[in-house]
Each structure stands twice: as structure tokens, then as C-alpha cells.
mmCIF file of C-alpha atoms and ligand atoms in Angstrom:
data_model
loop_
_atom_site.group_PDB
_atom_site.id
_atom_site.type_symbol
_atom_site.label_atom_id
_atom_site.label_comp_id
_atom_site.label_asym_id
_atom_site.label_seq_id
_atom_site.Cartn_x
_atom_site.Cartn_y
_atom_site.Cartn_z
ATOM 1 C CA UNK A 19 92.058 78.845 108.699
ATOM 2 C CA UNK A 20 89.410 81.122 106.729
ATOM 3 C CA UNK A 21 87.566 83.731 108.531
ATOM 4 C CA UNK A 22 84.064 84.602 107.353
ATOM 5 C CA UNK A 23 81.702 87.856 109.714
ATOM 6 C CA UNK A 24 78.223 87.491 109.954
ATOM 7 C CA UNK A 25 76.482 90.549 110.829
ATOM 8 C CA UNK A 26 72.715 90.240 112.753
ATOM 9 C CA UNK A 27 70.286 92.616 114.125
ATOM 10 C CA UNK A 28 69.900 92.504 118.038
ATOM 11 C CA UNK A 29 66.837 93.110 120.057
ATOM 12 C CA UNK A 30 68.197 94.063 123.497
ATOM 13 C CA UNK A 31 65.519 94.351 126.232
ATOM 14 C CA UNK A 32 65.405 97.650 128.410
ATOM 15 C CA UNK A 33 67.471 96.000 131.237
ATOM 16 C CA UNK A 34 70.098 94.815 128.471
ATOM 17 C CA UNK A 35 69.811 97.746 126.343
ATOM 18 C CA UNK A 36 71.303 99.522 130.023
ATOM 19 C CA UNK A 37 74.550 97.038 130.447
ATOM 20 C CA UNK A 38 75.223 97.279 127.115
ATOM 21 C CA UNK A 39 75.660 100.789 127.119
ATOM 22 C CA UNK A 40 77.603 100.466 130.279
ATOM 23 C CA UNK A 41 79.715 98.157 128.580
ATOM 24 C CA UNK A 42 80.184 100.835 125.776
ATOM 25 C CA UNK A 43 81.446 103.819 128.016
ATOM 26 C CA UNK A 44 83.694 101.252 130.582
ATOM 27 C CA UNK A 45 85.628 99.816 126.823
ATOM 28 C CA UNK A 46 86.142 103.753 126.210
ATOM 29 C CA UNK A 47 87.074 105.081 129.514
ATOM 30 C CA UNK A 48 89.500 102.065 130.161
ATOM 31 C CA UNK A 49 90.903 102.958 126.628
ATOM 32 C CA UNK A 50 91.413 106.418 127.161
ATOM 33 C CA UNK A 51 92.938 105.649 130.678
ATOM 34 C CA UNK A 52 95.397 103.553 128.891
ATOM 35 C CA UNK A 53 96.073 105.859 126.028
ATOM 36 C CA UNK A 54 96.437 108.584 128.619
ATOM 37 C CA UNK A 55 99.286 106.718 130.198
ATOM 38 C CA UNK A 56 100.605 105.628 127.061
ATOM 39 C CA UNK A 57 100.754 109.257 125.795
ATOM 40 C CA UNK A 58 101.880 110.638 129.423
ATOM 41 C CA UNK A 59 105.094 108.316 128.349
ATOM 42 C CA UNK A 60 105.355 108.914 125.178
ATOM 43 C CA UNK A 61 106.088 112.140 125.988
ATOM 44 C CA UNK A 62 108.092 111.885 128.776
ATOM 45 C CA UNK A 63 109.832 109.247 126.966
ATOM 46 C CA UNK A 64 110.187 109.875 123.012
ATOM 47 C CA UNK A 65 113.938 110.704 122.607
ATOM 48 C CA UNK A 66 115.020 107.721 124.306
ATOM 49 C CA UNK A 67 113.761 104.958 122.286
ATOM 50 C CA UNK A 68 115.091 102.245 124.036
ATOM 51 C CA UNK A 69 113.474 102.928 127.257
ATOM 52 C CA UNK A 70 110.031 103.850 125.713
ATOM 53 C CA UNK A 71 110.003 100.142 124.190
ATOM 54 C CA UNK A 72 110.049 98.543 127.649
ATOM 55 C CA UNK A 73 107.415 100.637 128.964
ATOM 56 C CA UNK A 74 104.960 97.910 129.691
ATOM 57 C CA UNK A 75 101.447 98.221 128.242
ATOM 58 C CA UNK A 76 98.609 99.393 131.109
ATOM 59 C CA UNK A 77 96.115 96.878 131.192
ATOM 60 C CA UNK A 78 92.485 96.777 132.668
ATOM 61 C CA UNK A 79 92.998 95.053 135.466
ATOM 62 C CA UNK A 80 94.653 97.850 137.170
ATOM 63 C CA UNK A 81 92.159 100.464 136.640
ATOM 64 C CA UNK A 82 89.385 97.920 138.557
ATOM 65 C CA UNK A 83 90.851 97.734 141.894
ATOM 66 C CA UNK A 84 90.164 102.041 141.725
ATOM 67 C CA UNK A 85 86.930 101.443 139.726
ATOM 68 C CA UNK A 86 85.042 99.248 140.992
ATOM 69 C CA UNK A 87 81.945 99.646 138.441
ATOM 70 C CA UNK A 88 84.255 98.349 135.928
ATOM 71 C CA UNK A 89 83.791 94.872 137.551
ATOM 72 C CA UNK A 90 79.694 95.120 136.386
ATOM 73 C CA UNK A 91 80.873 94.346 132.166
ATOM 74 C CA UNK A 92 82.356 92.288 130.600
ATOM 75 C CA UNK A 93 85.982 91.642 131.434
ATOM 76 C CA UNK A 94 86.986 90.439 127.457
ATOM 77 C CA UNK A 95 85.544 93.912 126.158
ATOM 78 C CA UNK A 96 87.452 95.526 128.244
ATOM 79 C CA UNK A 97 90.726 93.659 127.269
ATOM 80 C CA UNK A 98 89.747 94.062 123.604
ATOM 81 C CA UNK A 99 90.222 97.621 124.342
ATOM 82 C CA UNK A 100 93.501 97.056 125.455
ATOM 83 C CA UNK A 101 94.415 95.008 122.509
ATOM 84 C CA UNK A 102 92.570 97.553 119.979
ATOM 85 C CA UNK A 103 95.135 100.174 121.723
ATOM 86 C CA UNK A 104 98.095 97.863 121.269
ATOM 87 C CA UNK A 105 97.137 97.554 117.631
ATOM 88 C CA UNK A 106 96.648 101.561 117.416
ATOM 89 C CA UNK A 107 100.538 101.784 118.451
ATOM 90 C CA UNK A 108 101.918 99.338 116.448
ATOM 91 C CA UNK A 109 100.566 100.898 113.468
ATOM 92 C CA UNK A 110 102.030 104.330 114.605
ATOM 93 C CA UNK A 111 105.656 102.906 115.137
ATOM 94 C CA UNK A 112 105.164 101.255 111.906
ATOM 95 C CA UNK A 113 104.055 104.403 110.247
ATOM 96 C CA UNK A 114 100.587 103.294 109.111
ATOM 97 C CA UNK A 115 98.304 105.449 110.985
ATOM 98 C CA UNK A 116 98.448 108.539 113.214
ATOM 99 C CA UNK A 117 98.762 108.659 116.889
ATOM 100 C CA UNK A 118 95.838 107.018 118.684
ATOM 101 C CA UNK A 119 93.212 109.253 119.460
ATOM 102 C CA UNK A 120 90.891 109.435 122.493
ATOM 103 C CA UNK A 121 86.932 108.421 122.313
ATOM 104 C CA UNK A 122 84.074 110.158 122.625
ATOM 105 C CA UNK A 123 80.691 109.870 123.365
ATOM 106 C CA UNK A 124 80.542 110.536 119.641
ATOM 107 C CA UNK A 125 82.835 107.540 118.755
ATOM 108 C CA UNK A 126 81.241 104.543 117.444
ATOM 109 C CA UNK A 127 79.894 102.853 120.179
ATOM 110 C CA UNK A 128 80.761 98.767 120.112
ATOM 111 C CA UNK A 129 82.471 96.097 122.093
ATOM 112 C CA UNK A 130 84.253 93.206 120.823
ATOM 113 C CA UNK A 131 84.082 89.861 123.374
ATOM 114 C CA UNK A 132 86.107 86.418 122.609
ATOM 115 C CA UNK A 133 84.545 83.201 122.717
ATOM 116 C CA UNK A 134 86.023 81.536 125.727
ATOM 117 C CA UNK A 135 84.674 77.743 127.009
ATOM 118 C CA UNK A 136 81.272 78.170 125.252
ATOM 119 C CA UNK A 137 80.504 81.239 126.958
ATOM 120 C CA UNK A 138 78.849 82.640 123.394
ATOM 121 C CA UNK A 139 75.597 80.836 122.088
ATOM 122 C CA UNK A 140 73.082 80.881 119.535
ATOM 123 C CA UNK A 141 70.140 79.041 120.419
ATOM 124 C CA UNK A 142 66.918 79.445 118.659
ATOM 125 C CA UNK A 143 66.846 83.027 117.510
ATOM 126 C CA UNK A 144 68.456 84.442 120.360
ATOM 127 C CA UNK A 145 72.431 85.156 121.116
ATOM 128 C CA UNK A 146 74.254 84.512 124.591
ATOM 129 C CA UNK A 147 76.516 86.906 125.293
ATOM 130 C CA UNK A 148 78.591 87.130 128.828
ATOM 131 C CA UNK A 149 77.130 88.832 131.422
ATOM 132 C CA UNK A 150 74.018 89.382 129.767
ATOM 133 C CA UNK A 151 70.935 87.233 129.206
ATOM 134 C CA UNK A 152 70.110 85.430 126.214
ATOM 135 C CA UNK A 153 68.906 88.835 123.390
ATOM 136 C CA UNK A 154 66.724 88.030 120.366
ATOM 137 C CA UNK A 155 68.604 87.711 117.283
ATOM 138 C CA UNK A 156 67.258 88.213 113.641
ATOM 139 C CA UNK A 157 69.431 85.647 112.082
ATOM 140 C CA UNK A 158 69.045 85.678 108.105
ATOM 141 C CA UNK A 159 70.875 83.346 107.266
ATOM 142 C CA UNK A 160 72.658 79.905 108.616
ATOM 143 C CA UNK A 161 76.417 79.766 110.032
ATOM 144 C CA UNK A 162 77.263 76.598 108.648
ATOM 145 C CA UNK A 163 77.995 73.564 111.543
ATOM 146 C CA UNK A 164 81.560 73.849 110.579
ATOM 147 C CA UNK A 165 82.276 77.207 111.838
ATOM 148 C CA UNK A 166 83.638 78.295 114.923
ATOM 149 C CA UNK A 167 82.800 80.888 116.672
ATOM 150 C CA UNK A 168 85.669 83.117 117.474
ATOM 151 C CA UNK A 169 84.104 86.922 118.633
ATOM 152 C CA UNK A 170 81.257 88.800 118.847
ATOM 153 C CA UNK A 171 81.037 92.776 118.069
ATOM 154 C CA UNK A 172 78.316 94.275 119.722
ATOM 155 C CA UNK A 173 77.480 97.675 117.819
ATOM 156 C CA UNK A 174 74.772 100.413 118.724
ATOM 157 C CA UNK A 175 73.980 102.733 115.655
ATOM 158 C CA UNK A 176 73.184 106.675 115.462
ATOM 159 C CA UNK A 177 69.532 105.676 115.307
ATOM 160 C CA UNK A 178 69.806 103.177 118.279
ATOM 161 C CA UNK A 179 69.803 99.934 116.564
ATOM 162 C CA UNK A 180 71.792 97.652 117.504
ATOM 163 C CA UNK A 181 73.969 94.748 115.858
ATOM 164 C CA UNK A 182 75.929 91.591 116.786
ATOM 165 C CA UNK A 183 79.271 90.994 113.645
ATOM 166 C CA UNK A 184 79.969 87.295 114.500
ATOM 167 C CA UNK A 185 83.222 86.762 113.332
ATOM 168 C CA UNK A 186 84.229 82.916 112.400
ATOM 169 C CA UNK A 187 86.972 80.440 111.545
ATOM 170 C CA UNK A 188 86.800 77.536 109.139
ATOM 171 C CA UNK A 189 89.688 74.624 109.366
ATOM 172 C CA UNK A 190 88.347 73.122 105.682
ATOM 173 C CA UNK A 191 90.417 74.374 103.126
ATOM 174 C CA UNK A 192 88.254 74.993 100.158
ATOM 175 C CA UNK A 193 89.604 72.637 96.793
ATOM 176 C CA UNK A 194 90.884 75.340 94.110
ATOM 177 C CA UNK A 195 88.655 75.153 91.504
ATOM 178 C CA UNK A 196 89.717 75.160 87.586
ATOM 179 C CA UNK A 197 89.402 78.407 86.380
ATOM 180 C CA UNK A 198 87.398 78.049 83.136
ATOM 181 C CA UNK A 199 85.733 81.128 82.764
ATOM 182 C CA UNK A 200 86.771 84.389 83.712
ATOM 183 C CA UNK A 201 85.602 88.517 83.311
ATOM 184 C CA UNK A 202 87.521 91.219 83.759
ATOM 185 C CA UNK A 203 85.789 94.756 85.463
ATOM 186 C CA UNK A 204 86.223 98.342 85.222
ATOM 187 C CA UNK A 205 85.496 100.418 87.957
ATOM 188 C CA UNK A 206 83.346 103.004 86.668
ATOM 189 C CA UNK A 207 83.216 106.308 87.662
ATOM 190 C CA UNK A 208 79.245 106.970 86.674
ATOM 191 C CA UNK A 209 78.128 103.697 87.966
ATOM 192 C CA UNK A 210 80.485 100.772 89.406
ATOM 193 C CA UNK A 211 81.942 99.116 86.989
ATOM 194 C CA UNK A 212 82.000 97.979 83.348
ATOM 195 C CA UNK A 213 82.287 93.930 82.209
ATOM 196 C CA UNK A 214 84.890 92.735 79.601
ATOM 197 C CA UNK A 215 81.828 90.451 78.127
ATOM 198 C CA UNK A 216 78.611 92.486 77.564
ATOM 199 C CA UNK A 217 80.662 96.412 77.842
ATOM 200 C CA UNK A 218 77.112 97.086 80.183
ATOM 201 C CA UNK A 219 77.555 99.581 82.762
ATOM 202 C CA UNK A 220 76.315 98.051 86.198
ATOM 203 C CA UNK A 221 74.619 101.321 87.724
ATOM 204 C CA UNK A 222 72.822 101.946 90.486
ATOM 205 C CA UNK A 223 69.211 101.154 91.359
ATOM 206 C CA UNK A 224 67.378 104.610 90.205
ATOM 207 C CA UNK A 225 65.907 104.637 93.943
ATOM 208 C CA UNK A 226 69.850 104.687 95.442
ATOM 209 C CA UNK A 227 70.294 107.973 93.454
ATOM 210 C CA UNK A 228 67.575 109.275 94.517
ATOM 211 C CA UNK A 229 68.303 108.737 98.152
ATOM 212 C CA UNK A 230 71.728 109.497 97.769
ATOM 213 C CA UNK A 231 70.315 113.501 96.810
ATOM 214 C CA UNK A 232 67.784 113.130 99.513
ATOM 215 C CA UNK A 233 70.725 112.800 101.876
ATOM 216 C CA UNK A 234 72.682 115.637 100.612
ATOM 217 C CA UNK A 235 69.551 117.717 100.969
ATOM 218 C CA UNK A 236 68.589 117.134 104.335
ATOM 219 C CA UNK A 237 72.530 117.287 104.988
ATOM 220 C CA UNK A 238 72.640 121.220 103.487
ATOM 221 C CA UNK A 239 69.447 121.816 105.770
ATOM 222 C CA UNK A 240 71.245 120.151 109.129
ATOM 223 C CA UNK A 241 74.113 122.590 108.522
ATOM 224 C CA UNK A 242 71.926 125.740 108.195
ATOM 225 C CA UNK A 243 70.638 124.564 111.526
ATOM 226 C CA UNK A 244 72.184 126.096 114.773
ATOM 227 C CA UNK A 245 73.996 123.186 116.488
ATOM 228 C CA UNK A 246 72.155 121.477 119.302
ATOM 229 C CA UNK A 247 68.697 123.134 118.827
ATOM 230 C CA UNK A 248 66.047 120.987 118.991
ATOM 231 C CA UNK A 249 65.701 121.700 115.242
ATOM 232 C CA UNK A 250 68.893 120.700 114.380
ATOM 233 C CA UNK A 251 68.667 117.758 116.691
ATOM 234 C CA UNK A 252 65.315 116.622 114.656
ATOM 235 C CA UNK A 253 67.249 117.403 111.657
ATOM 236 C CA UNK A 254 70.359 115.448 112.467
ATOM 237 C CA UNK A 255 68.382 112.308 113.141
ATOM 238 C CA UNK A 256 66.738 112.877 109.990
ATOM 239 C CA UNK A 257 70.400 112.890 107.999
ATOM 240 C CA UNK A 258 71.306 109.896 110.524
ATOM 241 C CA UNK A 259 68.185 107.493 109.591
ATOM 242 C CA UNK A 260 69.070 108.530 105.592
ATOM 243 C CA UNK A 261 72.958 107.594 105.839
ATOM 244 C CA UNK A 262 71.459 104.276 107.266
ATOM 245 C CA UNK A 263 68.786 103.693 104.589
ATOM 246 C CA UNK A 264 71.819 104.682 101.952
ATOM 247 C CA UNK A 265 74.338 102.276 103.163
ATOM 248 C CA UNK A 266 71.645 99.885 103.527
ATOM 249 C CA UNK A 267 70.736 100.300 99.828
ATOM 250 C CA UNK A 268 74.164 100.345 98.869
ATOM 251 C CA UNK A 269 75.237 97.161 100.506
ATOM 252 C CA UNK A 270 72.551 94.887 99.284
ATOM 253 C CA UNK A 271 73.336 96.562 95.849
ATOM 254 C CA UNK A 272 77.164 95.250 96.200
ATOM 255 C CA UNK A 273 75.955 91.944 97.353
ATOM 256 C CA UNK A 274 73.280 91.336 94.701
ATOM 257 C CA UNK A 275 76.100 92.257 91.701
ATOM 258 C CA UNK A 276 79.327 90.525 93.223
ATOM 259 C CA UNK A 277 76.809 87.256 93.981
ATOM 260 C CA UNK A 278 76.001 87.145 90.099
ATOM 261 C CA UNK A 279 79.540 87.429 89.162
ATOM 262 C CA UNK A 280 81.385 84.735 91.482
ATOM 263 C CA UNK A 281 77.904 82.174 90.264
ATOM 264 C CA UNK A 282 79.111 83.083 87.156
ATOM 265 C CA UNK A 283 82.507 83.330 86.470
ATOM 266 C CA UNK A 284 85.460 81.461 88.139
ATOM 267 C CA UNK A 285 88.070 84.184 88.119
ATOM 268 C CA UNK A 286 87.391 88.099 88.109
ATOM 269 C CA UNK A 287 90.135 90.297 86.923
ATOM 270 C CA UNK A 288 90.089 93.848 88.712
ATOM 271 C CA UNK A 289 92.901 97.116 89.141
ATOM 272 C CA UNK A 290 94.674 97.182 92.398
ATOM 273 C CA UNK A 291 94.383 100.789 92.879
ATOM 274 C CA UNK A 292 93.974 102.883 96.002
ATOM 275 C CA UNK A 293 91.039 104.543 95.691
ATOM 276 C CA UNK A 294 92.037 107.060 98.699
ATOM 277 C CA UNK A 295 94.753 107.976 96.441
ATOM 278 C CA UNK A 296 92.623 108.063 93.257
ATOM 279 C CA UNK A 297 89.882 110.215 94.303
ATOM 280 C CA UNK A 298 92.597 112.888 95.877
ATOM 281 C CA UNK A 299 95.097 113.008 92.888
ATOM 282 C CA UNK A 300 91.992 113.355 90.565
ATOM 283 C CA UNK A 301 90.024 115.809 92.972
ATOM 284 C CA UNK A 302 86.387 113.548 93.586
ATOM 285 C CA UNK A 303 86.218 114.703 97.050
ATOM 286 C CA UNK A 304 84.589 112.859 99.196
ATOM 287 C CA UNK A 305 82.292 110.109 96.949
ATOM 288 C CA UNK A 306 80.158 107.736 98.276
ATOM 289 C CA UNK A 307 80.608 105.746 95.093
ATOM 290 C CA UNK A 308 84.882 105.184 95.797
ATOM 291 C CA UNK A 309 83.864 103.669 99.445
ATOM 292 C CA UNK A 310 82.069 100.968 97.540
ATOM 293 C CA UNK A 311 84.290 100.153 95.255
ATOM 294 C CA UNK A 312 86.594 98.915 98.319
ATOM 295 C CA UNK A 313 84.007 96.823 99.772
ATOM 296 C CA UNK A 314 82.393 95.546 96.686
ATOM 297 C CA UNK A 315 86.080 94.020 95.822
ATOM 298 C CA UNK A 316 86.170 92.420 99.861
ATOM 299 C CA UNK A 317 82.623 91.174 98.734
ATOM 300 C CA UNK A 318 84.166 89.573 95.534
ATOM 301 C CA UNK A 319 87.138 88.083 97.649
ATOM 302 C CA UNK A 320 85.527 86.453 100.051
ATOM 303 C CA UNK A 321 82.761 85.018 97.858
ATOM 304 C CA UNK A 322 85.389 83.568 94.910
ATOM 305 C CA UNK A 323 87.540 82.372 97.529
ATOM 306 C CA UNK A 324 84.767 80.302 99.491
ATOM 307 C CA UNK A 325 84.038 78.365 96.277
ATOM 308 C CA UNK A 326 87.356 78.307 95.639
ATOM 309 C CA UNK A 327 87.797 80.981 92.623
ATOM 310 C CA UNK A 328 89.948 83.657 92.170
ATOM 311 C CA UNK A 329 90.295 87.214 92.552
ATOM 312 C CA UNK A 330 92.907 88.687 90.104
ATOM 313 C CA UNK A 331 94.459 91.575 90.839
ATOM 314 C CA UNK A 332 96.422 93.481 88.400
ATOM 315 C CA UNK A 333 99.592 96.114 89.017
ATOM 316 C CA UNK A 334 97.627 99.228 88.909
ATOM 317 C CA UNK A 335 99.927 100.625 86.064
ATOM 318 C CA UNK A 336 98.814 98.999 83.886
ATOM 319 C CA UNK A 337 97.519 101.019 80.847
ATOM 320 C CA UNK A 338 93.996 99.616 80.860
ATOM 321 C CA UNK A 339 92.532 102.345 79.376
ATOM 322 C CA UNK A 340 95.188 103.518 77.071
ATOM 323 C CA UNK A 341 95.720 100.583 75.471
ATOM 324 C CA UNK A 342 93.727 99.131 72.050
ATOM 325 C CA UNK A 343 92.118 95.826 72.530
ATOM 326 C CA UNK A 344 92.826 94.572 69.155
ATOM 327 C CA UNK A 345 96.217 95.356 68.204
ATOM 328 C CA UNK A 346 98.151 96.743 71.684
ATOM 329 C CA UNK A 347 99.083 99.814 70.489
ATOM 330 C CA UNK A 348 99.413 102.271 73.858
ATOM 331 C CA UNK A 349 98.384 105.630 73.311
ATOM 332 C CA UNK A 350 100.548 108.452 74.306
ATOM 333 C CA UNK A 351 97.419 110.509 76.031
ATOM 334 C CA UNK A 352 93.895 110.154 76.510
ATOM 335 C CA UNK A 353 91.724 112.949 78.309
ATOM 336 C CA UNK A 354 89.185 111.744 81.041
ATOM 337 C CA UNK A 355 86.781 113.444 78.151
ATOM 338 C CA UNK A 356 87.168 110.999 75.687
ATOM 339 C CA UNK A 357 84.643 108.311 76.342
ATOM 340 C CA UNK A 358 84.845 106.965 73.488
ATOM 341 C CA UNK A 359 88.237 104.293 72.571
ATOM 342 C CA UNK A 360 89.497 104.982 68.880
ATOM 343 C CA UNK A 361 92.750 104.072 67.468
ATOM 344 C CA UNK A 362 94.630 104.235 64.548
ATOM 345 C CA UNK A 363 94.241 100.325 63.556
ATOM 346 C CA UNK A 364 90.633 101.423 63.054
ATOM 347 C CA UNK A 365 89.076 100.003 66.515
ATOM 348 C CA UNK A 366 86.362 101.980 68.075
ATOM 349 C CA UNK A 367 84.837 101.100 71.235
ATOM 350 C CA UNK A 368 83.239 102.203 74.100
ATOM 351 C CA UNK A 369 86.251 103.532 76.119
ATOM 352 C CA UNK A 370 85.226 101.858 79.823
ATOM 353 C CA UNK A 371 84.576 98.493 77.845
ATOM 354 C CA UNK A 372 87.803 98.535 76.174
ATOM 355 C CA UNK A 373 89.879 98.926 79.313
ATOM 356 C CA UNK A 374 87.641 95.720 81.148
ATOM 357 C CA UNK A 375 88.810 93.387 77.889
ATOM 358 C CA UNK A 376 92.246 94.906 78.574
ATOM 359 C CA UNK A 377 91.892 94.325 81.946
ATOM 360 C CA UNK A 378 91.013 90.826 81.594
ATOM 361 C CA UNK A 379 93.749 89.767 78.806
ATOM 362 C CA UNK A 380 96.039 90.979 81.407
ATOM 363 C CA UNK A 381 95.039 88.897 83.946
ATOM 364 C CA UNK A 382 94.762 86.176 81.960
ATOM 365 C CA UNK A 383 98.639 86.805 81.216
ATOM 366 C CA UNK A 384 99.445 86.725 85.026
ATOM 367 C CA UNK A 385 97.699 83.327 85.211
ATOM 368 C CA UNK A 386 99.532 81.965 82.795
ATOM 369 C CA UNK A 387 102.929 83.363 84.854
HETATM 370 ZN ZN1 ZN B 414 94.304 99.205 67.632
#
């Protein structure tokens, strides 16, 4: 089974607009009732291991028969939340993530529901959820006949828009295709990354940059402001509507280059590295740029791997950079300064270009495994 998201705009009326942020603060405060009692035992409980794995997990149903209102949404949201909390824990005993944390107002505000006997619908530009009435739908593209629907997240954004994520499964198993031709990229740190083939940098649109310092402008002025003023309110709806217009930008950007890749090439060739890790050990801060990186590699995935292609992913050790195209030699050091490849065999080459051949010869050599 292969899982594809598609991700619409929603027109909620008034009326719906009100149940859906109902829906929003009854998922929260059943989740923080939960992780309240969850934490209550946790405490009570965390030097006796044994006993504190047969504490039973609190579900919603409980909390209904107290609060009544809770009856008025959705009951699959609310067990969502419960199995969003579940999830939370698991990857705390298993060391991946911190302790679950309560929500706030402040916290993203969504619901996930389940499609359960045909109780989601799309039906001529307009999505049936449960509970609510049939909301107009701005769908841009087709979900082809042979996916299922499996959920729906329902998301409201800092600016108040709202969005449906319609997450589907696919029985067909996509034929492997033969991989004839195949690139290899660089992730670049000026623009996002360099080809093995042409050595051209794939930058940015000139009007991305530009918003990108728009945003950290009207970000400097938002903190100058004194917090909830009307000013800075203004302000931080100002800085909101950027972000969106950004990651907007960005994501049709990401779509537009990994679309031209997987059309053209069968297999793509890229670094498994962390970029968490990466942008900490070599002090980026916080870049807008790493964050893409991440998601313009899911974008790759899941477009190779619907035509059946290949994403290649190579041990991120690999001395890409270091390394000379032409004859292998590994050099001992090379600064972050040098731009430029050279090496003693004579080969000179742009140093972000060299790496992507590198990086491509080297997955080739895994293929061949
Ligand atoms: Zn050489």
C-alpha cells in the first residue's frame, strides 16, 4: 500500500467556520486532559516501571459523560487526539522526542478524522466532512479513481485560512522502471543544489529572496513592538501573512525543480545527511534554506517512486566533496572557502559540481551492489 496527501483550500461558511473551531479547542482540551493524567502517573509512577506500563491509556470517552459539549464534534478527532498522545509517548520511551507537551491556543490548530463507511465525500467542489455540512473545496488537481480515502486533516492557519490534507492509499504497486538515466545533486548552500550534468546552480526565484528579507524586516520591526499592542498585533499579522506568502513561494519552487528532475531522470543520487545536525555542527542557525532541503528530497521520493524510479541515497560519509572526479584521489583537507575543486592530477572544477559527479558515481556503485 502507497500513501500519497493531497492538500486543498477550504471555504467554511460562518456556521462551519464556528464547529470547526469547536472541534479545534475539544481535540486540545481532551488531549491535555489525557496528558494531564498521563503525566499525574508518570510521576507518581516513574521508578516502578512495571506498574507504569499497565497504566491504561485515558481515552475520550470518559471525559464526555463530565463534558457534555464534547458530544457537539466529531468523535474520530477526538480519538485522533488520543492516538496523537499515544504516539507522543511511544516516542519518549523510545527516546525520540521529549516529553509530550500541553497545547495552547497558540498550537497549531487542526483535527485529523478517519474515513469510516463513506462518511467523507468529495462531490463536485465541495468536501463532506462528519458532523458538518458539505464546505467548498478548491480542488487543483484530480485524486485518481484508484485511491482511497483514508483521513482528512482539517487545518486553520495564522491568517485564518483554512485547509483540508487528504491523506490516501493505493493497492497498485507501481512496475520498477529500468533505470537508464540518472543525476546526482548537491545540496547547495547559496541556492539548493548543484547537478552532476550541467554543474548549474538551481537558485531561487529573485522574488523568493526578496521576500525572504521582507520577512526578516517586518520580523525586526514586530520585535521592537511591545507585545499585544494593537501595533504589534497589526505588525504580527503582517510577519504572519509574509511567512505564508514565503512558504508558499518556496513550495511551488520545490515542486517546479523536483517535477523536472523525476520527468527527466530515472534515478537521483542525493547525501543522506541530517540537516538538523548539519546546520548546528557548522553554526547556520536557523535557515530557511536547510527546511527545504528536507522536503524537497520527500518531494523527490514520492514523485520517483510513483513512476516507479529511484531515490538513491548515499552514506553521508562519503567524501563527496573531497574527492577528485577524474582520478579518486581524496584530499586530506578542504576549507568551506575553497570553491573552487583543484587537484594535483591537474583537474579543476567548480567545487559544488565536482562533489554532484562524485555523488552520482557513487550511487551508481551502490546500484551495481
Ligand atoms: Zn585528480
Amino acid at each position: 500500500m502507497t500513501h500519497k496527501a493531497y492538500k486543498f483550500r477550504i471555504y467554511p461558511t460562518e456556521e462551519q467556520e464556528i464547529l470547526l473551531a469547536k472541534t479545534f479547542g475539544c481535540v486540545r482540551f481532551v488531549y491535555n486532559k489525557m496528558l494531564a493524567e498521563k503525566k499525574e502517573a508518570y510521576e507518581r509512577l516513574k521508578d516502578n516501571k512495571a506498574l507504569l506500563k499497565q497504566q491504561k491509556f485515558p481515552t475520550p470517552a470518559k471525559y464526555k459523560e463530565e463534558f457534555e459539549w464534547l458530544k457537539e464534534v466529531d468523535s474520530l478527532a477526538l480519538a485522533n487526539a488520543q492516538l496523537n498522545l499515544q504516539e507522543g509517548y511511544r516516542n519518549f520511551f523510545g527516546g525520540r522526542a521529549k516529553y509530550p507537551r500541553f497545547k495552547n491556543r497558540k498550537s497549531r490548530q487542526s483535527y485529523t478524522t478517519n474515513m469510516v463507511n463513506g462518511n467523507i465525500k468529495l462531490v463536485d467542489g465541495y468536501l463532506k466532512l462528519p458532523k458538518l455540512k458539505p464546505m467548498k473545496m478548491k480542488q487543483h488537481r484530480e485524486i485518481p479513481s484508484h485511491h482511497t480515502i483514508k483521513s482528512c486533516t482539517i487545518s486553520k492557519t495564522t491568517t485564518g485560512k483554512y485547509y483540508v490534507s487528504i491523506l490516501t492509499g493505493c493497492e497498485q504497486k507501481t512496475k520498477p522502471k529500468e533505470l537508464k538515466s540518472v543525476v546526482g545533486l548537491d545540496f547547495s548552500m547559496s541556492g539548493l543544489f548543484v547537478d552532476s550534468e550541467k554543474g548549474e546552480i538551481a537558485n531561487y526565484p529573485r522574488y523568493y529572496r526578496q521576500a525572504l528579507e521582507k520577512l526578516a524586516k517586518a520580523q525586526q520591526i514586530l520585535s521592537r513592538r511591545k507585545k499585544g499592542s494593537n501595533r504589534w498585533e497589526k505588525q504580527r499579522l503582517k510577519v504572519a501573512k509574509l511567512h505564508e506568502k514565503v512558504a508558499n513561494q518556496r513550495n511551488d519552487f520545490l515542486h517546479k525543480q523536483s517535477h523536472a528532475l523525476t520527468q527527466q531522470y530515472d534515478a537521483i543520487v542525493i547525501e543522506d545527511f541530517d540537516m538538523k545536525g548539519m546546520s548546528k555542527s557548522l553554526n547556520f542557525g536557523k535557515s530557511v534554506m536547510d527546511a527545504a532541503w528536507g522536503r524537497f528530497t520527500k518531494f523527490l521520493k514520492y514523485k520517483l517512486e510513483n513512476q516507479g524510479k529511484k531515490l538513491i541515497k548515499i552514506d553521508k560519509w562519503f567524501p563527496s566533496s573531497k574527492t577528485c572526479s577524474r582520478c579518486r584521489l581524496v584530499k586530506k583537507a578542504l576549507s568551506l572557502s575553497e570553491r573552487t575543486f583543484q587537484c594535483a592530477c591537474g583537474f579543476v572544477l567548480d567545487r559544488d559540481w565536482n562533489a554532484a559527479i562524485n555523488i552520482k558515481m557513487e550511487g551508481l556503485r551502490t546500484l551495481e551492489e
